[in-house]
Coordinates of C-alpha atoms and ligand atoms in Angstrom, one line a residue:
Chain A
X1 CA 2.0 -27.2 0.4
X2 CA 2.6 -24.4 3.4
X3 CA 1.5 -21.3 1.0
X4 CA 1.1 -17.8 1.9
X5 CA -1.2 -15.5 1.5
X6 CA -0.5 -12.0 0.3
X7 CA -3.5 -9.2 0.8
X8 CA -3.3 -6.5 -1.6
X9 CA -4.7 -3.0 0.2
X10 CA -5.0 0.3 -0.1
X11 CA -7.6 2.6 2.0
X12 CA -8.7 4.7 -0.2
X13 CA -10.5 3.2 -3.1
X14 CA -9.3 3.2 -7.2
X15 CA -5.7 3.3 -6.7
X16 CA -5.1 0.4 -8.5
X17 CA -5.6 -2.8 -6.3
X18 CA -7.0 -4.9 -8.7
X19 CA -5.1 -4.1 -11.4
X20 CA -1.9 -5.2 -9.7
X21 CA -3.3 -8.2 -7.9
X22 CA -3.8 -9.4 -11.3
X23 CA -1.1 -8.4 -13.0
X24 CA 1.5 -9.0 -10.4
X25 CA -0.1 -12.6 -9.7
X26 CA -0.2 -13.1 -12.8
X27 CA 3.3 -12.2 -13.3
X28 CA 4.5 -14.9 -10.7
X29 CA 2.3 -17.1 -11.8
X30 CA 4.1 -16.8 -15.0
X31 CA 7.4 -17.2 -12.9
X32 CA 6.4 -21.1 -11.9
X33 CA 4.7 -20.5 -8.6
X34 CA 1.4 -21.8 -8.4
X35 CA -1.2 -18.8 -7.6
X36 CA -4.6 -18.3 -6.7
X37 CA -6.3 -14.8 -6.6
X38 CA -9.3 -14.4 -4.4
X39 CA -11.6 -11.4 -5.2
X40 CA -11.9 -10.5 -1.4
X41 CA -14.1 -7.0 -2.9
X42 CA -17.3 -9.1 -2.1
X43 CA -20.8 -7.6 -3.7
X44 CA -19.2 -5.9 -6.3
X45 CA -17.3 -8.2 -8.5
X46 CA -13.8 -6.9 -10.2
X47 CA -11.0 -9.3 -10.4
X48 CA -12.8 -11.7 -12.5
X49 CA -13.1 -9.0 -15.7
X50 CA -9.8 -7.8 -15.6
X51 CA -8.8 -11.3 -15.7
X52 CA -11.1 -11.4 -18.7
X53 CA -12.5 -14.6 -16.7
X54 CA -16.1 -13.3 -16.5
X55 CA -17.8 -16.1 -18.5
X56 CA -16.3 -19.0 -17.0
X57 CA -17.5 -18.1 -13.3
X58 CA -19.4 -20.7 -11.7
X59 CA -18.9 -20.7 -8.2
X60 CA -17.9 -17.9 -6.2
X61 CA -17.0 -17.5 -2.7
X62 CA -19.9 -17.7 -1.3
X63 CA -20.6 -20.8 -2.5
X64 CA -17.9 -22.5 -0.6
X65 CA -18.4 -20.4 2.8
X66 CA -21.6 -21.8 2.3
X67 CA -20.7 -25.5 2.1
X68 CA -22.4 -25.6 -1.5
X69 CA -18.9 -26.7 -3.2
X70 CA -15.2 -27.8 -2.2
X71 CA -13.0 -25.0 -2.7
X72 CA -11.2 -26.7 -5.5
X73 CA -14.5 -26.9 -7.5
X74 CA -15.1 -23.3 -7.4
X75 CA -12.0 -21.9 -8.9
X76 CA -11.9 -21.0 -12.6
X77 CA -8.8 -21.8 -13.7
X78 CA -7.0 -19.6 -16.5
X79 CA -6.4 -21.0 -19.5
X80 CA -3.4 -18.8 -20.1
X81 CA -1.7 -20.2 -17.5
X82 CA -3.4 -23.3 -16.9
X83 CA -1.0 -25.5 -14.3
X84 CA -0.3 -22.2 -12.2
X85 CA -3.0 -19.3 -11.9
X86 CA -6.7 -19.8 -10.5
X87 CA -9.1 -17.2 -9.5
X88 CA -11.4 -17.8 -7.2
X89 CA -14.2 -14.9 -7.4
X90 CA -16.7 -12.9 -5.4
X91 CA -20.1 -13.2 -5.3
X92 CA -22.6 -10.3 -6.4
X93 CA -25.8 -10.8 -4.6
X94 CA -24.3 -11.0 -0.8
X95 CA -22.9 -7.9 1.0
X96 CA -19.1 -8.4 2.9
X97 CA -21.0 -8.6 6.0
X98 CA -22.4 -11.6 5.5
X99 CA -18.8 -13.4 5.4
X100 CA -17.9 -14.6 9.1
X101 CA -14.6 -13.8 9.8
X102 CA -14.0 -17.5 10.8
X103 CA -15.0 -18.8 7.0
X104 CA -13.2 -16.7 5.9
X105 CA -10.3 -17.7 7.5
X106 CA -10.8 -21.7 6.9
X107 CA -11.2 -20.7 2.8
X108 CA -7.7 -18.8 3.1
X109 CA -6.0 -21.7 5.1
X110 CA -7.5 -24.6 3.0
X111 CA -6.1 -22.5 -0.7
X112 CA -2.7 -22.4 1.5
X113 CA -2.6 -26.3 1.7
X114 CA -3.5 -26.0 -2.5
X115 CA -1.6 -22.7 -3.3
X116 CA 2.3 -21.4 -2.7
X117 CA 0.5 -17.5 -3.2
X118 CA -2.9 -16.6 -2.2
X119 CA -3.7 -12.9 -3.3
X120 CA -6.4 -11.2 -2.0
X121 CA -7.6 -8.5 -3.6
X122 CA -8.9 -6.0 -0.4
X123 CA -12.1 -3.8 -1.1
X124 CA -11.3 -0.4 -0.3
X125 CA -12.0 1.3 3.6
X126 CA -11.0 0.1 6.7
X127 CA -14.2 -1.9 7.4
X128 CA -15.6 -5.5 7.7
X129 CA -14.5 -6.6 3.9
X130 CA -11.1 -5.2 4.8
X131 CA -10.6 -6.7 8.0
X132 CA -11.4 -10.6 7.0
X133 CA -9.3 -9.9 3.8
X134 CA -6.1 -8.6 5.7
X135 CA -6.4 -10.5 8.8
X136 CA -5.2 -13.8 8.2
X137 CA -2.8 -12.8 5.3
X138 CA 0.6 -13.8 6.2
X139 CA 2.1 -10.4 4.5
X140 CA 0.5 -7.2 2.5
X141 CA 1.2 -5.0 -0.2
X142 CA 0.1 -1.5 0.1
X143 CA -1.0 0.5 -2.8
X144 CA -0.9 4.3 -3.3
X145 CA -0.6 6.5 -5.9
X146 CA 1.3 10.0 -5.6
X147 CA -1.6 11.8 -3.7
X148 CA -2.4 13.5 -0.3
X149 CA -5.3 11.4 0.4
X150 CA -3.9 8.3 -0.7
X151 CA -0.4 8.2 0.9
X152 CA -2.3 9.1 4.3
X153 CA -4.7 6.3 4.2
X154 CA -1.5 3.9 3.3
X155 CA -0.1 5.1 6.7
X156 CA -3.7 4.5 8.5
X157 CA -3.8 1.2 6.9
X158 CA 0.0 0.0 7.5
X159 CA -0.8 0.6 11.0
X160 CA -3.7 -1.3 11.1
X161 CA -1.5 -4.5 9.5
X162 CA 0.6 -4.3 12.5
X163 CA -2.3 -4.7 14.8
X164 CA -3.0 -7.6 12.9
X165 CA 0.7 -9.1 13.0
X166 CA 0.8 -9.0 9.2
X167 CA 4.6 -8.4 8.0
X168 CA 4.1 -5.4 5.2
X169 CA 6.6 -5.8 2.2
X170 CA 6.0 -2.6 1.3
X171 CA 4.2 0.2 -0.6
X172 CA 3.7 0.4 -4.2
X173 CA 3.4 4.1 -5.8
X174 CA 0.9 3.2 -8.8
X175 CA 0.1 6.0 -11.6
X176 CA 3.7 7.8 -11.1
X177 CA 3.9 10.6 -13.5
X178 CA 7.1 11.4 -14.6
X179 CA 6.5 14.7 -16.1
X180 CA 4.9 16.0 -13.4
X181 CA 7.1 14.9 -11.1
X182 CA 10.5 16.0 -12.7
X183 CA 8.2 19.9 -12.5
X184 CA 8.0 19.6 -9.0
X185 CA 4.4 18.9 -9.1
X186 CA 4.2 15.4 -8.0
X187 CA 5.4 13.6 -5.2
X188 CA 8.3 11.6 -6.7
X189 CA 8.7 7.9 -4.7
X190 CA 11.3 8.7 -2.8
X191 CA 9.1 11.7 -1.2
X192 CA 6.9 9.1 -0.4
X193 CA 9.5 6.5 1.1
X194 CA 10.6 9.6 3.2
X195 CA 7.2 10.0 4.9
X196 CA 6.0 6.5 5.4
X197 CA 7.8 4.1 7.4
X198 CA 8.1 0.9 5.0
X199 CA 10.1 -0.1 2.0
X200 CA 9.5 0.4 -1.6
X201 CA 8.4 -2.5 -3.6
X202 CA 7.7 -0.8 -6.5
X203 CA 6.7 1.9 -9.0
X204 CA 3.9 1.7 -11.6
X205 CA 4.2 3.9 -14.4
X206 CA 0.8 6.2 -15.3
X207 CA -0.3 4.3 -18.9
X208 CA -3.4 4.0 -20.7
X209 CA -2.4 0.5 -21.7
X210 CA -3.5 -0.8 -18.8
X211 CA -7.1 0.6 -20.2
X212 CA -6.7 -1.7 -23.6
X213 CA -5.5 -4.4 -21.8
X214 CA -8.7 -4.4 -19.4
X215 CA -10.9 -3.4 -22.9
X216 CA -9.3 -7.0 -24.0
X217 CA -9.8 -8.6 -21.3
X218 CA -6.0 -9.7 -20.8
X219 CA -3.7 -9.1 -18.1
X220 CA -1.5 -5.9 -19.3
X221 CA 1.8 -8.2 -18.1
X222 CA 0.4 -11.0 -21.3
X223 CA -0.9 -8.7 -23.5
X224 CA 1.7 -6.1 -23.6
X225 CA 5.1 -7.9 -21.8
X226 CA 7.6 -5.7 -23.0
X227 CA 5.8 -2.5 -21.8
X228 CA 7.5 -0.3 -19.1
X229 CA 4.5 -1.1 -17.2
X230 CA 5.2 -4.8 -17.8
X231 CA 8.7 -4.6 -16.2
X232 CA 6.9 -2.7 -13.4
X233 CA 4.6 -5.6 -12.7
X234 CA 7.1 -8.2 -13.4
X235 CA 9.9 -6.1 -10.8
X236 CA 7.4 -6.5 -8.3
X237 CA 6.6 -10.2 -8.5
X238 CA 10.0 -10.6 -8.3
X239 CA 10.6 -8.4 -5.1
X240 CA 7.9 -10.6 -3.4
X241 CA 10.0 -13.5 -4.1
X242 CA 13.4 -12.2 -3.0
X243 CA 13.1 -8.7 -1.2
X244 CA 16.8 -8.4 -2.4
X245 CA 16.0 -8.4 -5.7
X246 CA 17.2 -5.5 -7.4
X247 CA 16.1 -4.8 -11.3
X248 CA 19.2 -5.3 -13.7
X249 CA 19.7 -1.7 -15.6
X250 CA 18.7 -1.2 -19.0
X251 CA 20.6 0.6 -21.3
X252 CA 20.3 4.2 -20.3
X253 CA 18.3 4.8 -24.1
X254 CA 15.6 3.4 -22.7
X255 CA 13.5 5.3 -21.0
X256 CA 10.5 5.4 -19.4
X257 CA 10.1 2.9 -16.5
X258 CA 13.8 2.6 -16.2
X259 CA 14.3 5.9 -15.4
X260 CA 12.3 6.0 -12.6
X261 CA 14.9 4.4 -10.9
X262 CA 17.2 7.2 -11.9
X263 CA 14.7 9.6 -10.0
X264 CA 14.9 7.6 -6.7
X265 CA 18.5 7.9 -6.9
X266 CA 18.1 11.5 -7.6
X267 CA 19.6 12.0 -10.8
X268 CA 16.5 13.0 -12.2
Chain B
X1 CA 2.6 28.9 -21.1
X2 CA 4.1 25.7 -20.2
X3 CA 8.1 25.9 -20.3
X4 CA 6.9 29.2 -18.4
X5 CA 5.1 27.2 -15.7
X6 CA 8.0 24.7 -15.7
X7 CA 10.4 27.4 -14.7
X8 CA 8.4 29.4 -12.7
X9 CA 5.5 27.7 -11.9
X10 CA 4.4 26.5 -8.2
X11 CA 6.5 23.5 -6.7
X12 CA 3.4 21.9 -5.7
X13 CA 5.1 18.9 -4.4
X14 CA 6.5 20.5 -1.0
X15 CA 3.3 21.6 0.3
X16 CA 2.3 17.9 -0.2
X17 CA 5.1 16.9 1.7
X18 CA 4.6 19.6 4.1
X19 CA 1.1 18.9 4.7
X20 CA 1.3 14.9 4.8
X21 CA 4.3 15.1 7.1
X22 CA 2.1 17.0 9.7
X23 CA -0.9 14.9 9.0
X24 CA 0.7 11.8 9.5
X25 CA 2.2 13.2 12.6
X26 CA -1.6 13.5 13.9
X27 CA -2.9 10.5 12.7
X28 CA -0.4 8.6 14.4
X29 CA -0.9 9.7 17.4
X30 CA 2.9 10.1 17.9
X31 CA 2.1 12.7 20.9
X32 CA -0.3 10.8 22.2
X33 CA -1.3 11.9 26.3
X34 CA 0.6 8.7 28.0
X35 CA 3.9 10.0 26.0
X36 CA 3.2 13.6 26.3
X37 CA 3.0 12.9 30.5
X38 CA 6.2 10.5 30.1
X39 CA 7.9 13.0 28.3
X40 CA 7.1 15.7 30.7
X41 CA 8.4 13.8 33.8
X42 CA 11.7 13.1 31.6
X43 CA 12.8 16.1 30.9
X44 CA 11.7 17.6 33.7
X45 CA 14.1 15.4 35.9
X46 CA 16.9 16.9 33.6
X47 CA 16.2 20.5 34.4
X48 CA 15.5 19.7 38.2
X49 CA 19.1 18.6 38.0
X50 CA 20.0 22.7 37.3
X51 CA 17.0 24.4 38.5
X52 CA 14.6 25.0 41.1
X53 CA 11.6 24.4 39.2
X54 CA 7.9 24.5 40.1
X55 CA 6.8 20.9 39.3
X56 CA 3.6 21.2 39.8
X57 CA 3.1 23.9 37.5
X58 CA 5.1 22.9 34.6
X59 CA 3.1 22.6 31.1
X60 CA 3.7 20.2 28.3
X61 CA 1.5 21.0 25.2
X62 CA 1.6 20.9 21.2
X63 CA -0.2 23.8 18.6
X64 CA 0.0 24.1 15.3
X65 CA 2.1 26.7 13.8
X66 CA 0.8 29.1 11.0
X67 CA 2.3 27.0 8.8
X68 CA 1.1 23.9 9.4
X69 CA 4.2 22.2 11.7
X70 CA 3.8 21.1 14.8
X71 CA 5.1 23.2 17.6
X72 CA 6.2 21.0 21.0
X73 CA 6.6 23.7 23.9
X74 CA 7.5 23.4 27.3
X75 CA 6.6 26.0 30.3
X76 CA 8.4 25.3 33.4
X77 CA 8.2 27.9 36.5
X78 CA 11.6 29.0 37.5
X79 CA 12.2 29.2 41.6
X80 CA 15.6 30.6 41.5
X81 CA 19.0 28.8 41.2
X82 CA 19.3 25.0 42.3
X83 CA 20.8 25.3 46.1
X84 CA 24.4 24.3 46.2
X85 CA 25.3 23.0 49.6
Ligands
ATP301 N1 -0.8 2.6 -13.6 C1 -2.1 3.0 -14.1 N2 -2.2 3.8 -15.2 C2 -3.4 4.1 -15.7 N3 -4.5 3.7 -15.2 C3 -4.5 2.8 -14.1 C4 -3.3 2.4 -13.5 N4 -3.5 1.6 -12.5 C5 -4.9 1.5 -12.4 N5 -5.5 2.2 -13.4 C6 -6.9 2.4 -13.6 O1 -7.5 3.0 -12.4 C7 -8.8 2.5 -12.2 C8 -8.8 1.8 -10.8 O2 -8.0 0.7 -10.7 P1 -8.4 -0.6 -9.8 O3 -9.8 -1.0 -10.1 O4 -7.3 -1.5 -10.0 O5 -8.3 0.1 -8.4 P2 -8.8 -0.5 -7.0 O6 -7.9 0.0 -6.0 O7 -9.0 -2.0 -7.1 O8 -10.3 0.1 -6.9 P3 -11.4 -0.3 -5.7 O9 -10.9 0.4 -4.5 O10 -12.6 0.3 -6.3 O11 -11.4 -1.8 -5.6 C9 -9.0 1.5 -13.3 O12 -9.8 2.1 -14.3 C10 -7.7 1.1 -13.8 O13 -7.7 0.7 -15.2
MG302 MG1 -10.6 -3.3 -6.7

């Protein structure tokens, strides 16, 4: 199998990283593709709880850098999703320093051969831990939410990805805001889309669902698949598959997520 | 209070906008020194073409303006009209 992989990145830090790696790989997971997340946030550990995988860790990454284990031993496979979604997680007691870039690299090439989507999940900054987990990605998902700070270190970082050749698909505006945004008090996605220079792959509705859904231990997309934030998730997966992909349009009733899409049109 | 801050209240947004367009201006380094001196020689070539110009002494340089924009201004020494023979 010629996979790819797909970092998932940010700059700043607690935008939402994690959350969408796991939601939106799950989501194509769900779709038929067979994924593997790899918790690239090494020392702190993140991807395996919101997974709700905690308990069944074994192995980490560090075990297979370190020759202890074949990399198909050390993933945890999710029993949700059995045939399709595998996480392979990060280890607590080493620092991201202590990856070579080179293992790094032979771990990410060997899941290609095993995997149609790798997801890494970047650690926040623009140092070591985000350099081996965006360098040999073949394509990147930024993640910002509607912020000074934020959008500016999207911009930082999508310049960095060129350096490294990666091919961005584009930006996802996390924690949108509707209210505030229709009072002229948040930047609305297209604002953002007019500053940076890449496409839109999606919009993530602000929702304390995703908080139960982490509580539970269950990817929002399974727990709650009919939510607006759901869709979101689910829009996204399917803009990684085909960039064409355009969202059929609900019933104009519905609200919430859908009209969203209104606002980037500028009928808000 | 808050259909009165709806209606009147501060449009936040467009100082964002404002702000993140100049920053990202800077941080990208779009007039970076190797364009600035490229530019320079460009245009200058165009106003040689109806001018008598002090090349030596022309200046290329960028400030920022009071509020907050980026101000690209050009100083070029005048001789006197471009000799017609
Ligand atoms: N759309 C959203 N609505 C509400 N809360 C959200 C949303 N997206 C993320 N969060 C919350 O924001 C927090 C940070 O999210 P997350 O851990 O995914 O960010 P991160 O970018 O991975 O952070 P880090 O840089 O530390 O790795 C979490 O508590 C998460 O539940
Ligand atoms: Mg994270």
């Amino acid at each position: 199998m010629a996979g790819q992989c797909i970092v998932v990145t940010s700059g700043k830090g607690g935008v939402g990283k994690t959350t969408i790696t796991a939601n939106v790989g799950y989501a194509l997971a769900s779709l038929g593709k067979k994924v593997l997340l790899i918790d690239g946030d090494i020392g702190l550990k993140n991807l395996d709880s919101v997974l709700g995988l905690e308990r069944r860790v074994v192995y980490d990454l560090f075990d297979v850098i370190s020759n202890r284990v074949e990399l198909e031993d050390a993933l945890v496979k999710d029993k949700r999703l059995p045939d399709n979604l595998f996480l392979l997680a990060a280890s607590q007691s080493h620092f991201k320093e202590d990856v070579p870039e080179e293992k790094f690299s032979e771990v990410v090439e060997e899941a290609k051969k095993l995997f149609e989507y790798v997801f890494v999940d970047s650690p926040a900054g623009i140092e070591h831990g985000f350099r081996i987990s965006s360098r040999f990605a073949d394509r990147a998902v930024v993640v910002t939410v509607p912020e000074v700070p934020s959008i500016r270190d999207v911009d930082r970082v999508v310049g960095l990805l060129e350096n490294y050749r990666v091919s961005v698909d584009g930006v996802v505006v996390n924690r949108l805001n509707q209210a505030l945004v229709r009072q002229g008090n948040m930047l609305s996605p297209q604002d953002i889309l007019d500053l940076l220079e890449i496409p839109l792959l999606g919009v993530v509705p602000e929702d304390t669902l995703i908080v139960q859904a982490v509580n539970q231990g269950d990817p929002l997309v399974y727990k709650y698949p009919s939510s607006a934030v759901a869709r979101a998730y689910m829009n996204i997966a399917h803009k990684l598959l085909d960039p064409e992909y355009v969202p059929q349009q609900e019933s104009r009733k519905s609200k919430g997520f859908w009209s969203l899409f209104g606002f980037l049109r500028g009928e808000g | 209070m808050s259909w009165f801050s709806d209606l009147f209240g501060k449009r936040t947004k467009n100082d964002a906008k404002q702000r993140l367009e100049v920053m990202l201006i800077h941080d990208r380094g779009i007039f970076d020194n190797a364009d600035l001196e490229q530019m320079e020689k460009e245009i200058l070539a165009v106003v040689k073409r109806y001018a008598d110009i002090e090349t030596g002494a022309a200046e290329i340089c960028t400030d920022k303006l009071d509020n907050g924009r980026l101000l690209l201004s050009i100083r070029v020494p005048v001789r006197g009209q471009k000799s017609r023979r």
